[in-house]
mmCIF file of C-alpha atoms in Angstrom:
data_model
loop_
_atom_site.group_PDB
_atom_site.id
_atom_site.type_symbol
_atom_site.label_atom_id
_atom_site.label_comp_id
_atom_site.label_asym_id
_atom_site.label_seq_id
_atom_site.Cartn_x
_atom_site.Cartn_y
_atom_site.Cartn_z
ATOM 1 C CA MET A 29 28.794 13.178 -6.222
ATOM 2 C CA LEU A 30 26.504 14.341 -4.433
ATOM 3 C CA SER A 31 27.412 15.725 -0.616
ATOM 4 C CA HIS A 32 26.937 12.804 2.270
ATOM 5 C CA SER A 33 28.066 13.769 6.100
ATOM 6 C CA PHE A 34 27.746 10.885 8.597
ATOM 7 C CA SER A 35 28.057 14.297 10.725
ATOM 8 C CA ALA A 36 26.927 14.203 14.322
ATOM 9 C CA LYS A 37 24.026 16.872 13.496
ATOM 10 C CA ASP A 38 23.170 14.074 10.695
ATOM 11 C CA LEU A 39 22.897 11.052 12.526
ATOM 12 C CA LEU A 40 20.682 12.415 15.323
ATOM 13 C CA LYS A 41 18.074 13.192 12.260
ATOM 14 C CA LEU A 42 17.987 9.558 12.439
ATOM 15 C CA ILE A 43 16.548 9.088 15.369
ATOM 16 C CA THR A 44 13.474 7.129 15.784
ATOM 17 C CA TYR A 45 10.834 6.431 18.714
ATOM 18 C CA ASP A 46 12.286 2.254 18.424
ATOM 19 C CA ASP A 47 15.837 3.900 19.488
ATOM 20 C CA TYR A 48 14.675 4.751 23.220
ATOM 21 C CA GLN A 49 13.839 0.977 23.781
ATOM 22 C CA ARG A 50 16.476 -0.076 22.332
ATOM 23 C CA TYR A 51 19.887 2.431 22.759
ATOM 24 C CA GLU A 52 20.641 3.866 27.031
ATOM 25 C CA GLY A 53 21.819 7.322 26.511
ATOM 26 C CA ILE A 54 19.554 7.891 23.985
ATOM 27 C CA GLY A 55 16.694 10.113 25.335
ATOM 28 C CA ASP A 56 17.615 11.366 28.578
ATOM 29 C CA LYS A 57 18.625 14.465 28.100
ATOM 30 C CA LYS A 58 19.605 17.048 25.175
ATOM 31 C CA ALA A 59 23.826 17.561 26.157
ATOM 32 C CA LYS A 60 23.802 13.294 26.432
ATOM 33 C CA THR A 61 22.104 12.065 23.343
ATOM 34 C CA LEU A 62 24.682 14.664 21.532
ATOM 35 C CA GLU A 63 27.876 13.408 23.239
ATOM 36 C CA LEU A 64 26.624 9.358 21.839
ATOM 37 C CA MET A 65 25.701 10.968 18.159
ATOM 38 C CA THR A 66 28.960 12.669 17.931
ATOM 39 C CA GLU A 67 30.887 9.332 19.448
ATOM 40 C CA ILE A 68 29.329 7.439 17.407
ATOM 41 C CA SER A 69 30.002 9.839 14.398
ATOM 42 C CA ARG A 70 34.258 9.718 15.325
ATOM 43 C CA LEU A 71 33.751 6.086 14.708
ATOM 44 C CA ILE A 72 32.652 5.909 11.259
ATOM 45 C CA ASN A 73 34.866 8.566 9.844
ATOM 46 C CA ALA A 74 38.366 6.826 12.381
ATOM 47 C CA GLU A 75 40.309 5.647 8.870
ATOM 48 C CA GLY A 76 39.220 1.889 7.987
ATOM 49 C CA TYR A 77 35.967 1.365 9.709
ATOM 50 C CA LYS A 78 33.909 -0.556 8.456
ATOM 51 C CA ILE A 79 30.453 -2.986 10.188
ATOM 52 C CA SER A 80 32.207 -6.256 11.341
ATOM 53 C CA SER A 81 29.938 -8.550 12.331
ATOM 54 C CA VAL A 82 25.714 -9.144 12.304
ATOM 55 C CA LYS A 83 23.222 -11.353 14.446
ATOM 56 C CA GLU A 84 21.168 -13.822 13.249
ATOM 57 C CA THR A 85 17.835 -15.189 14.879
ATOM 58 C CA SER A 86 14.854 -17.089 12.632
ATOM 59 C CA ILE A 87 11.464 -16.043 12.161
ATOM 60 C CA ASN A 88 9.040 -17.973 10.387
ATOM 61 C CA ASP A 89 12.036 -19.625 8.767
ATOM 62 C CA ASN A 90 13.545 -16.816 7.750
ATOM 63 C CA LYS A 91 16.957 -15.516 8.782
ATOM 64 C CA VAL A 92 16.670 -11.987 10.051
ATOM 65 C CA PHE A 93 19.822 -10.032 10.767
ATOM 66 C CA THR A 94 20.122 -7.389 13.217
ATOM 67 C CA VAL A 95 23.540 -4.981 13.447
ATOM 68 C CA SER A 96 26.025 -5.771 16.512
ATOM 69 C CA LYS A 97 26.779 -2.301 16.995
ATOM 70 C CA ILE A 98 25.366 1.232 17.564
ATOM 71 C CA GLU A 99 28.092 2.466 15.113
ATOM 72 C CA ASP A 100 27.056 0.989 12.982
ATOM 73 C CA ASP A 101 22.799 0.736 13.098
ATOM 74 C CA PHE A 102 23.253 4.550 12.230
ATOM 75 C CA ALA A 103 26.131 4.638 9.054
ATOM 76 C CA LEU A 104 23.603 1.924 7.271
ATOM 77 C CA ARG A 105 20.749 5.021 8.148
ATOM 78 C CA ARG A 106 22.989 7.289 6.948
ATOM 79 C CA ILE A 107 23.387 5.297 4.095
ATOM 80 C CA ASN A 108 19.774 4.656 4.106
ATOM 81 C CA ASP A 109 18.989 8.230 3.972
ATOM 82 C CA SER A 110 21.261 9.715 1.119
ATOM 83 C CA VAL A 111 19.848 6.389 -0.948
ATOM 84 C CA LYS A 112 16.337 7.400 -0.098
ATOM 85 C CA ARG A 113 16.869 10.597 -1.608
ATOM 86 C CA TYR A 114 18.906 10.676 -3.770
ATOM 87 C CA TYR A 115 16.969 8.002 -5.466
ATOM 88 C CA LYS A 116 12.876 9.304 -4.825
ATOM 89 C CA VAL A 117 12.508 5.724 -3.669
ATOM 90 C CA LYS A 118 9.303 6.198 -1.599
ATOM 91 C CA GLN A 119 7.630 2.333 -0.017
ATOM 92 C CA ALA A 120 4.110 2.572 -0.984
ATOM 93 C CA ASP A 121 1.274 4.264 0.890
ATOM 94 C CA ARG A 122 -0.721 0.976 2.584
ATOM 95 C CA ASN A 123 -3.850 2.730 3.671
ATOM 96 C CA LEU A 124 -3.879 4.267 -0.062
ATOM 97 C CA ILE A 125 -3.753 0.638 -1.518
ATOM 98 C CA ILE A 126 -6.393 -0.708 1.016
ATOM 99 C CA ASN A 127 -8.402 2.781 0.800
ATOM 100 C CA GLN A 128 -7.907 2.377 -3.430
ATOM 101 C CA ILE A 129 -9.011 -1.651 -3.488
ATOM 102 C CA ILE A 130 -11.883 -0.627 -1.835
ATOM 103 C CA ALA A 131 -13.397 1.536 -4.043
ATOM 104 C CA LEU A 132 -12.806 -0.592 -7.270
ATOM 105 C CA LEU A 133 -13.949 -3.870 -5.307
ATOM 106 C CA GLN A 134 -17.439 -1.837 -5.243
ATOM 107 C CA GLU A 135 -17.704 -1.556 -8.702
ATOM 108 C CA ALA A 136 -19.837 -3.846 -10.273
ATOM 109 C CA ILE A 137 -18.198 -4.563 -13.877
ATOM 110 C CA PRO A 138 -16.428 -7.256 -15.315
ATOM 111 C CA MET A 139 -13.795 -7.368 -13.809
ATOM 112 C CA SER A 140 -10.588 -9.726 -12.888
ATOM 113 C CA ILE A 141 -8.045 -9.590 -9.654
ATOM 114 C CA ILE A 142 -5.025 -10.934 -9.657
ATOM 115 C CA LYS A 143 -2.465 -11.910 -6.339
ATOM 116 C CA LEU A 144 0.827 -12.554 -6.763
ATOM 117 C CA ASP A 145 3.792 -13.391 -4.478
ATOM 118 C CA LEU A 146 7.185 -12.741 -5.095
ATOM 119 C CA LYS A 147 9.325 -15.985 -3.968
ATOM 120 C CA SER A 148 12.063 -15.409 -0.710
ATOM 121 C CA PHE A 149 11.794 -12.353 -1.500
ATOM 122 C CA TYR A 150 14.575 -9.944 0.148
ATOM 123 C CA GLU A 151 16.876 -13.489 -0.654
ATOM 124 C CA SER A 152 16.188 -13.167 -3.979
ATOM 125 C CA ILE A 153 17.651 -9.838 -5.334
ATOM 126 C CA ASP A 154 20.953 -8.728 -7.371
ATOM 127 C CA ARG A 155 22.642 -7.085 -4.339
ATOM 128 C CA ASP A 156 25.805 -6.613 -6.791
ATOM 129 C CA TRP A 157 23.459 -5.769 -9.559
ATOM 130 C CA ILE A 158 22.439 -3.020 -6.928
ATOM 131 C CA LEU A 159 25.972 -2.225 -6.327
ATOM 132 C CA ASP A 160 27.371 -1.841 -9.454
ATOM 133 C CA LYS A 161 23.822 0.646 -10.053
ATOM 134 C CA ILE A 162 24.852 2.495 -7.193
ATOM 135 C CA LYS A 163 28.763 2.570 -8.414
ATOM 136 C CA ASP A 164 27.988 3.334 -11.896
ATOM 137 C CA ASP A 165 25.321 6.173 -11.000
ATOM 138 C CA THR A 166 28.350 8.091 -8.428
ATOM 139 C CA LEU A 167 25.269 9.726 -6.147
ATOM 140 C CA LEU A 168 27.000 7.951 -2.988
ATOM 141 C CA SER A 169 30.076 9.584 -1.629
ATOM 142 C CA GLY A 170 33.327 6.478 -1.855
ATOM 143 C CA GLY A 171 33.257 6.758 1.995
ATOM 144 C CA ALA A 172 29.475 5.576 1.881
ATOM 145 C CA ILE A 173 29.986 3.350 -1.153
ATOM 146 C CA LYS A 174 33.046 1.211 0.537
ATOM 147 C CA ILE A 175 31.024 0.573 3.882
ATOM 148 C CA LEU A 176 27.969 -0.920 1.922
ATOM 149 C CA GLU A 177 30.388 -3.148 0.117
ATOM 150 C CA ASP A 178 32.224 -4.218 3.174
ATOM 151 C CA PHE A 179 29.145 -5.060 4.428
ATOM 152 C CA PHE A 180 27.951 -6.937 1.821
ATOM 153 C CA GLU A 181 30.876 -9.169 2.640
ATOM 154 C CA LEU A 182 30.633 -9.898 5.354
ATOM 155 C CA ASP A 183 30.086 -14.095 5.996
ATOM 156 C CA ALA A 184 27.097 -13.942 7.253
ATOM 157 C CA PHE A 185 25.836 -13.279 4.016
ATOM 158 C CA SER A 186 27.251 -15.501 1.860
ATOM 159 C CA GLY A 187 25.077 -18.042 1.535
ATOM 160 C CA PHE A 188 22.579 -16.502 -0.565
ATOM 161 C CA PRO A 189 23.523 -13.234 -3.206
ATOM 162 C CA GLY A 190 20.494 -11.441 -1.385
ATOM 163 C CA LEU A 191 19.219 -8.799 0.899
ATOM 164 C CA PRO A 192 19.322 -8.922 4.608
ATOM 165 C CA ARG A 193 16.014 -9.535 6.409
ATOM 166 C CA GLY A 194 16.460 -7.290 9.108
ATOM 167 C CA ILE A 195 18.099 -4.118 8.148
ATOM 168 C CA GLY A 196 16.218 -1.379 7.129
ATOM 169 C CA ILE A 197 18.599 -0.467 4.234
ATOM 170 C CA SER A 198 17.424 -4.046 2.430
ATOM 171 C CA ALA A 199 14.194 -2.617 1.997
ATOM 172 C CA THR A 200 15.043 0.661 -0.194
ATOM 173 C CA LEU A 201 16.914 -1.199 -2.174
ATOM 174 C CA SER A 202 13.744 -3.986 -3.122
ATOM 175 C CA GLU A 203 12.511 -0.820 -4.020
ATOM 176 C CA LEU A 204 14.960 0.085 -6.188
ATOM 177 C CA PHE A 205 15.761 -3.277 -7.628
ATOM 178 C CA LEU A 206 11.859 -3.220 -8.049
ATOM 179 C CA ARG A 207 11.563 -0.275 -10.087
ATOM 180 C CA ASP A 208 11.800 -0.826 -13.447
ATOM 181 C CA PHE A 209 9.437 -4.204 -12.855
ATOM 182 C CA ASP A 210 6.465 -2.023 -11.410
ATOM 183 C CA ARG A 211 6.641 1.092 -13.993
ATOM 184 C CA LYS A 212 6.475 -2.322 -16.942
ATOM 185 C CA VAL A 213 3.851 -3.965 -15.326
ATOM 186 C CA ASN A 214 1.941 0.157 -14.641
ATOM 187 C CA ARG A 215 2.251 0.521 -18.445
ATOM 188 C CA LEU A 216 0.739 -3.488 -19.480
ATOM 189 C CA ASP A 217 -2.655 -2.250 -21.530
ATOM 190 C CA LYS A 218 -4.302 -5.308 -19.865
ATOM 191 C CA VAL A 219 -3.764 -3.379 -16.675
ATOM 192 C CA TYR A 220 -5.990 -0.709 -15.493
ATOM 193 C CA TYR A 221 -4.713 -0.695 -11.453
ATOM 194 C CA TYR A 222 -1.605 -1.903 -10.030
ATOM 195 C CA ALA A 223 -0.359 -2.632 -6.002
ATOM 196 C CA ARG A 224 3.125 -4.054 -4.801
ATOM 197 C CA TYR A 225 3.555 -3.235 -0.365
ATOM 198 C CA VAL A 226 7.543 -5.094 -0.991
ATOM 199 C CA ASP A 227 6.797 -8.787 -1.612
ATOM 200 C CA ASP A 228 2.579 -9.179 -2.411
ATOM 201 C CA ILE A 229 1.282 -8.347 -5.527
ATOM 202 C CA ILE A 230 -2.358 -6.505 -6.898
ATOM 203 C CA LEU A 231 -4.217 -6.105 -9.914
ATOM 204 C CA PHE A 232 -7.389 -5.708 -11.902
ATOM 205 C CA THR A 233 -7.898 -6.385 -15.281
ATOM 206 C CA THR A 234 -11.131 -5.978 -17.482
ATOM 207 C CA GLU A 235 -9.554 -8.565 -20.212
ATOM 208 C CA ASN A 236 -8.108 -11.919 -19.440
ATOM 209 C CA PRO A 237 -6.197 -12.701 -16.631
ATOM 210 C CA SER A 238 -4.707 -15.595 -18.196
ATOM 211 C CA LEU A 239 -2.923 -13.968 -20.687
ATOM 212 C CA LEU A 240 -2.243 -11.069 -18.595
ATOM 213 C CA LEU A 241 -0.365 -13.798 -16.066
ATOM 214 C CA ARG A 242 1.674 -15.658 -19.275
ATOM 215 C CA GLU A 243 2.043 -11.783 -20.259
ATOM 216 C CA ILE A 244 3.580 -10.979 -16.849
ATOM 217 C CA LYS A 245 5.748 -14.097 -16.574
ATOM 218 C CA ASN A 246 7.102 -14.468 -19.791
ATOM 219 C CA ASP A 247 8.619 -11.497 -20.853
ATOM 220 C CA GLY A 248 10.892 -11.025 -19.050
ATOM 221 C CA LEU A 249 9.321 -8.293 -17.018
ATOM 222 C CA LEU A 250 10.728 -9.665 -13.681
ATOM 223 C CA ARG A 251 14.069 -8.854 -12.582
ATOM 224 C CA ASN A 252 16.613 -12.192 -12.161
ATOM 225 C CA PRO A 253 17.061 -14.081 -10.192
ATOM 226 C CA LEU A 254 13.421 -13.241 -8.621
ATOM 227 C CA THR A 255 10.255 -15.590 -9.492
ATOM 228 C CA PHE A 256 7.017 -15.760 -8.721
ATOM 229 C CA ASN A 257 5.446 -18.586 -6.265
ATOM 230 C CA GLU A 258 3.138 -20.673 -7.782
ATOM 231 C CA LYS A 259 1.347 -22.018 -5.169
ATOM 232 C CA LYS A 260 -0.145 -18.635 -3.955
ATOM 233 C CA THR A 261 -0.888 -16.788 -7.265
ATOM 234 C CA MET A 262 -4.366 -16.455 -7.045
ATOM 235 C CA ILE A 263 -6.816 -15.208 -9.683
ATOM 236 C CA PHE A 264 -10.857 -13.846 -8.253
ATOM 237 C CA GLN A 265 -13.717 -13.090 -11.823
ATOM 238 C CA VAL A 266 -16.337 -10.793 -11.365
ATOM 239 C CA ASN A 267 -18.292 -11.816 -13.782
ATOM 240 C CA ASN A 268 -21.359 -12.463 -12.637
ATOM 241 C CA PHE A 269 -24.766 -11.250 -14.867
ATOM 242 C CA GLY A 270 -27.582 -13.017 -12.572
ATOM 243 C CA ASP A 271 -27.835 -15.575 -15.057
ATOM 244 C CA ALA A 272 -26.122 -18.210 -12.238
ATOM 245 C CA PRO A 273 -26.336 -18.066 -8.626
ATOM 246 C CA VAL A 274 -24.836 -15.182 -6.652
ATOM 247 C CA LYS A 275 -21.046 -16.605 -5.191
ATOM 248 C CA MET A 276 -19.268 -14.180 -2.466
ATOM 249 C CA LEU A 277 -15.530 -14.168 -2.964
ATOM 250 C CA ASN A 278 -12.488 -13.660 -0.171
ATOM 251 C CA PHE A 279 -9.396 -12.530 -0.366
ATOM 252 C CA GLU A 280 -6.461 -10.780 1.989
ATOM 253 C CA TYR A 281 -4.194 -8.224 1.758
ATOM 254 C CA LEU A 282 -2.203 -6.538 3.126
ATOM 255 C CA GLY A 283 -3.832 -7.652 6.769
ATOM 256 C CA TYR A 284 -7.226 -7.439 5.203
ATOM 257 C CA LYS A 285 -10.071 -9.849 4.116
ATOM 258 C CA PHE A 286 -12.158 -8.720 1.057
ATOM 259 C CA THR A 287 -15.136 -9.875 1.370
ATOM 260 C CA PHE A 288 -17.822 -9.292 -1.485
ATOM 261 C CA SER A 289 -19.866 -10.643 -4.493
ATOM 262 C CA ASN A 290 -19.017 -12.101 -8.034
ATOM 263 C CA GLU A 291 -22.249 -10.118 -9.306
ATOM 264 C CA CYS A 292 -22.224 -7.384 -11.744
ATOM 265 C CA LYS A 293 -24.269 -4.883 -14.520
ATOM 266 C CA LYS A 294 -25.555 -5.699 -17.513
ATOM 267 C CA SER A 295 -25.885 -2.839 -18.344
ATOM 268 C CA ARG A 296 -24.785 1.026 -17.540
ATOM 269 C CA HIS A 297 -28.249 1.925 -16.526
ATOM 270 C CA GLU A 298 -28.675 -0.870 -14.518
ATOM 271 C CA PHE A 299 -27.635 -0.175 -10.454
ATOM 272 C CA ILE A 300 -26.303 -3.000 -8.002
ATOM 273 C CA ASP A 301 -25.706 -2.677 -4.728
ATOM 274 C CA LYS A 302 -22.198 -3.763 -4.172
ATOM 275 C CA SER A 303 -21.262 -3.296 -0.519
ATOM 276 C CA ILE A 304 -17.943 -5.257 0.114
ATOM 277 C CA SER A 305 -17.468 -7.053 3.492
ATOM 278 C CA ILE A 306 -13.820 -6.036 5.139
ATOM 279 C CA SER A 307 -12.000 -7.695 8.017
ATOM 280 C CA ILE A 308 -8.568 -8.492 9.040
ATOM 281 C CA ALA A 309 -6.759 -11.489 7.384
ATOM 282 C CA LYS A 310 -6.596 -14.724 9.230
ATOM 283 C CA LYS A 311 -3.052 -14.588 9.671
ATOM 284 C CA LYS A 312 -3.770 -11.613 11.743
ATOM 285 C CA VAL A 313 -6.186 -12.780 14.093
ATOM 286 C CA LYS A 314 -4.741 -15.635 14.750
ATOM 287 C CA LYS A 315 -1.313 -13.248 15.752
ATOM 288 C CA TYR A 316 -2.967 -11.442 17.926
ATOM 289 C CA LYS A 317 -4.970 -14.854 19.827
ATOM 290 C CA THR A 318 -1.205 -16.075 20.449
ATOM 291 C CA ARG A 319 0.121 -12.938 21.980
ATOM 292 C CA ILE A 320 -3.478 -12.612 24.658
ATOM 293 C CA VAL A 321 -2.116 -16.801 25.549
ATOM 294 C CA TYR A 322 1.570 -16.078 25.665
ATOM 295 C CA SER A 323 0.717 -12.411 28.070
ATOM 296 C CA PHE A 324 -1.748 -14.981 30.155
ATOM 297 C CA LEU A 325 1.009 -17.535 30.353
ATOM 298 C CA ASP A 326 3.852 -15.071 31.994
ATOM 299 C CA TYR A 327 1.341 -13.958 34.108
ATOM 300 C CA LEU A 328 1.388 -17.161 35.238
ATOM 301 C CA LYS A 329 5.261 -17.226 35.253
ATOM 302 C CA ASN A 330 5.788 -13.940 37.324
ATOM 303 C CA ASN A 331 2.213 -13.440 39.098
ATOM 304 C CA ASP A 332 2.828 -9.355 37.375
ATOM 305 C CA PHE A 333 -0.924 -8.147 37.544
ATOM 306 C CA ASP A 334 -0.067 -5.137 36.096
ATOM 307 C CA LEU A 335 2.252 -6.172 32.990
ATOM 308 C CA LEU A 336 -0.797 -8.658 31.938
ATOM 309 C CA GLU A 337 -3.186 -5.710 32.183
ATOM 310 C CA ASP A 338 -0.954 -3.123 30.346
ATOM 311 C CA ARG A 339 0.032 -6.115 27.641
ATOM 312 C CA LEU A 340 -4.335 -6.206 27.215
ATOM 313 C CA ARG A 341 -4.112 -2.262 27.173
ATOM 314 C CA PHE A 342 -1.536 -2.770 24.428
ATOM 315 C CA LEU A 343 -3.397 -4.853 22.583
ATOM 316 C CA THR A 344 -6.971 -4.140 22.324
ATOM 317 C CA GLY A 345 -6.402 0.262 22.191
ATOM 318 C CA ASN A 346 -3.661 2.988 20.239
ATOM 319 C CA TYR A 347 -1.121 4.733 21.354
ATOM 320 C CA PRO A 348 0.748 7.343 20.447
ATOM 321 C CA ILE A 349 4.584 7.896 18.953
ATOM 322 C CA LYS A 350 6.927 9.636 18.193
ATOM 323 C CA LYS A 351 7.963 10.168 14.605
ATOM 324 C CA ASN A 352 11.262 11.002 15.097
ATOM 325 C CA SER A 353 12.983 13.267 17.577
ATOM 326 C CA SER A 354 13.759 16.288 15.008
ATOM 327 C CA GLU A 355 10.490 15.957 13.833
ATOM 328 C CA GLY A 356 8.648 15.519 17.005
ATOM 329 C CA THR A 357 5.180 15.321 15.745
ATOM 330 C CA LEU A 358 2.510 12.619 17.257
ATOM 331 C CA LEU A 359 1.667 9.771 14.772
ATOM 332 C CA TYR A 360 0.100 6.829 16.633
ATOM 333 C CA ALA A 361 -0.421 2.762 15.843
ATOM 334 C CA GLY A 362 -2.933 0.359 17.756
ATOM 335 C CA LEU A 363 -5.883 -1.940 16.390
ATOM 336 C CA TYR A 364 -7.233 0.685 15.095
ATOM 337 C CA PHE A 365 -4.364 2.937 13.109
ATOM 338 C CA ASN A 366 -3.753 -0.525 12.031
ATOM 339 C CA TYR A 367 -6.868 -1.389 10.292
ATOM 340 C CA PRO A 368 -9.027 2.051 10.505
ATOM 341 C CA PHE A 369 -10.852 0.168 7.163
ATOM 342 C CA ILE A 370 -12.532 -2.446 9.319
ATOM 343 C CA ASN A 371 -16.522 -2.547 8.292
ATOM 344 C CA ASP A 372 -17.289 -5.933 9.350
ATOM 345 C CA GLU A 373 -16.655 -5.556 13.684
ATOM 346 C CA SER A 374 -17.370 -9.200 14.170
ATOM 347 C CA VAL A 375 -13.991 -10.210 14.145
ATOM 348 C CA LEU A 376 -12.967 -7.403 16.977
ATOM 349 C CA ASN A 377 -15.934 -9.416 18.374
ATOM 350 C CA ASN A 378 -14.652 -12.883 18.373
ATOM 351 C CA LEU A 379 -11.633 -11.380 20.013
ATOM 352 C CA THR A 380 -12.454 -10.272 22.394
ATOM 353 C CA GLU A 381 -14.837 -13.391 23.765
ATOM 354 C CA PHE A 382 -11.631 -15.367 23.377
ATOM 355 C CA LEU A 383 -10.158 -12.421 25.631
ATOM 356 C CA HIS A 384 -12.585 -13.048 27.768
ATOM 357 C CA LYS A 385 -12.978 -17.164 27.506
ATOM 358 C CA ILE A 386 -9.777 -17.315 28.942
ATOM 359 C CA ILE A 387 -10.391 -14.662 31.785
ATOM 360 C CA ASN A 388 -12.755 -16.764 33.140
ATOM 361 C CA ALA A 389 -11.511 -20.006 32.677
ATOM 362 C CA LYS A 390 -12.871 -23.325 33.643
ATOM 363 C CA GLY A 391 -11.849 -25.811 32.135
ATOM 364 C CA LYS A 392 -8.675 -28.312 32.382
ATOM 365 C CA ASN A 393 -5.110 -27.094 32.539
ATOM 366 C CA PHE A 394 -4.529 -24.528 31.702
ATOM 367 C CA GLY A 395 -7.802 -22.378 31.946
ATOM 368 C CA SER A 396 -8.010 -24.132 36.073
ATOM 369 C CA LYS A 397 -5.206 -22.009 36.515
ATOM 370 C CA ILE A 398 -6.350 -18.923 34.966
ATOM 371 C CA ASN A 399 -9.019 -19.225 37.119
ATOM 372 C CA GLY A 400 -7.181 -19.949 40.255
ATOM 373 C CA SER A 401 -4.436 -16.977 39.878
ATOM 374 C CA PHE A 402 -7.147 -13.953 39.885
ATOM 375 C CA THR A 403 -9.477 -12.416 42.349
ATOM 376 C CA ALA A 404 -13.154 -11.313 41.232
ATOM 377 C CA ASN A 405 -11.958 -7.446 41.277
ATOM 378 C CA GLN A 406 -8.731 -8.704 39.294
ATOM 379 C CA LYS A 407 -11.274 -10.590 36.509
ATOM 380 C CA GLY A 408 -13.309 -7.216 36.243
ATOM 381 C CA ILE A 409 -10.410 -5.395 35.997
ATOM 382 C CA LEU A 410 -9.444 -7.410 33.223
ATOM 383 C CA SER A 411 -12.974 -8.142 31.177
ATOM 384 C CA LYS A 412 -13.213 -4.135 31.449
ATOM 385 C CA TYR A 413 -10.547 -4.855 27.452
ATOM 386 C CA SER A 414 -12.454 -5.337 24.541
ATOM 387 C CA PHE A 415 -10.882 -5.298 21.049
ATOM 388 C CA ALA A 416 -14.251 -4.024 19.794
ATOM 389 C CA ALA A 417 -14.720 -0.439 22.077
ATOM 390 C CA GLY A 418 -10.644 -0.120 21.533
ATOM 391 C CA TRP A 419 -10.999 0.010 17.347
ATOM 392 C CA LYS A 420 -14.719 1.179 17.423
ATOM 393 C CA ASN A 421 -13.754 4.267 20.261
ATOM 394 C CA ARG A 422 -9.826 4.211 18.827
ATOM 395 C CA LYS A 423 -9.029 4.849 22.428
ATOM 396 C CA LEU A 424 -6.043 6.232 23.588
ATOM 397 C CA ASN A 425 -3.249 4.419 25.903
ATOM 398 C CA PRO A 426 -0.972 6.656 27.562
ATOM 399 C CA ASN A 427 2.019 7.169 26.140
ATOM 400 C CA PHE A 428 3.818 3.375 27.775
ATOM 401 C CA LYS A 429 7.568 4.819 28.334
ATOM 402 C CA ALA A 430 10.161 2.900 26.190
ATOM 403 C CA GLU A 431 10.913 0.526 28.629
ATOM 404 C CA ARG A 432 7.717 -0.509 29.286
ATOM 405 C CA ILE A 433 7.559 -1.683 25.853
ATOM 406 C CA LYS A 434 10.088 -3.304 25.579
ATOM 407 C CA GLU A 435 9.020 -5.490 28.943
ATOM 408 C CA ILE A 436 5.064 -5.852 26.498
ATOM 409 C CA LYS A 437 6.758 -7.408 24.013
ATOM 410 C CA LYS A 438 9.047 -9.123 25.671
ATOM 411 C CA CYS A 439 7.078 -12.359 26.304
ATOM 412 C CA TRP A 440 6.056 -12.396 22.972
ATOM 413 C CA HIS A 441 8.649 -13.767 21.081
ATOM 414 C CA ASN A 442 8.207 -14.417 17.399
ATOM 415 C CA GLY A 443 3.999 -14.287 18.111
#
């Protein structure tokens, strides 16, 4: 059994950027943060400690959970950190996957692309199997395993056998559960590229895609009770040698939309310019538009122009974040850093046009209310914000304080 500790020193390393928004007493002063972590350590190490309750919300018809107390949050984080290190669990790199897909799509060779989706992913993972494995491997301390067991026995999780959405450790444990499936699919002769990001799977093959699908689905590669979502299984074939009209194909994956032709080479000596268009997925575009609308609706209620401007600045730009308190290195988030591979900027122009139409709206109801609520100067200020410019120039906004980001996101709800 490897060393496992809930000391204040270990807990300090787990503080994230979001904690400055979520919890009071973190980030004010080093001494105060240490005092808070020391108290949390005391609570977790106390005899009889267990996670007592969780909060439940619903997002897109899925139950999402959060722990109720700060000590419970950090207890699970510490266990999660240990599982990641002991089992060498690492979530797939989204940018690396997208980069590899772009390179593969630029190859003008006969191939088939298969997209698969795992149905009710977190809810269908066998948490008892995971707990049994962790106990058998004896890598975690008995105290950590007991906390995890008690946590999964909460009444809130009695309605399904899987992992609770919204809890950080669920993502790590799901990777552990799927590790065997990933290895088996990667070893299949018919597969020359495989990637999985949470429950979204993509495969490239030069063989018959139907036979490959049958092999994956019927040979017990996927551990029960997980199943594939048949409605979301899709196949795209690049096999046109110029004997038929060229067709444009498109699919969406990990927030991007890829558009490419079904044309391929007749021989290795023939060259075909296999350019592809990379844009933002329709669902993500809709999300941006929804947040724009919510921002203006909230402005009509509170008349806070500075807050509205910060929301548009946040949506159209980029901003620095700290990975965690111990590392201190800056990471970046925002429009460009979420979608660095776009080469079709029309989607960004479309979002900008949508925004500017709202600013200058003259229609009935919503439009007339918006139009009458701004001065000419205010319209000019808001009209300067552009998705295209924010992405192209990688415009960095000021480092918003935690409380301000919380206020900016408040009106967006599930949007």
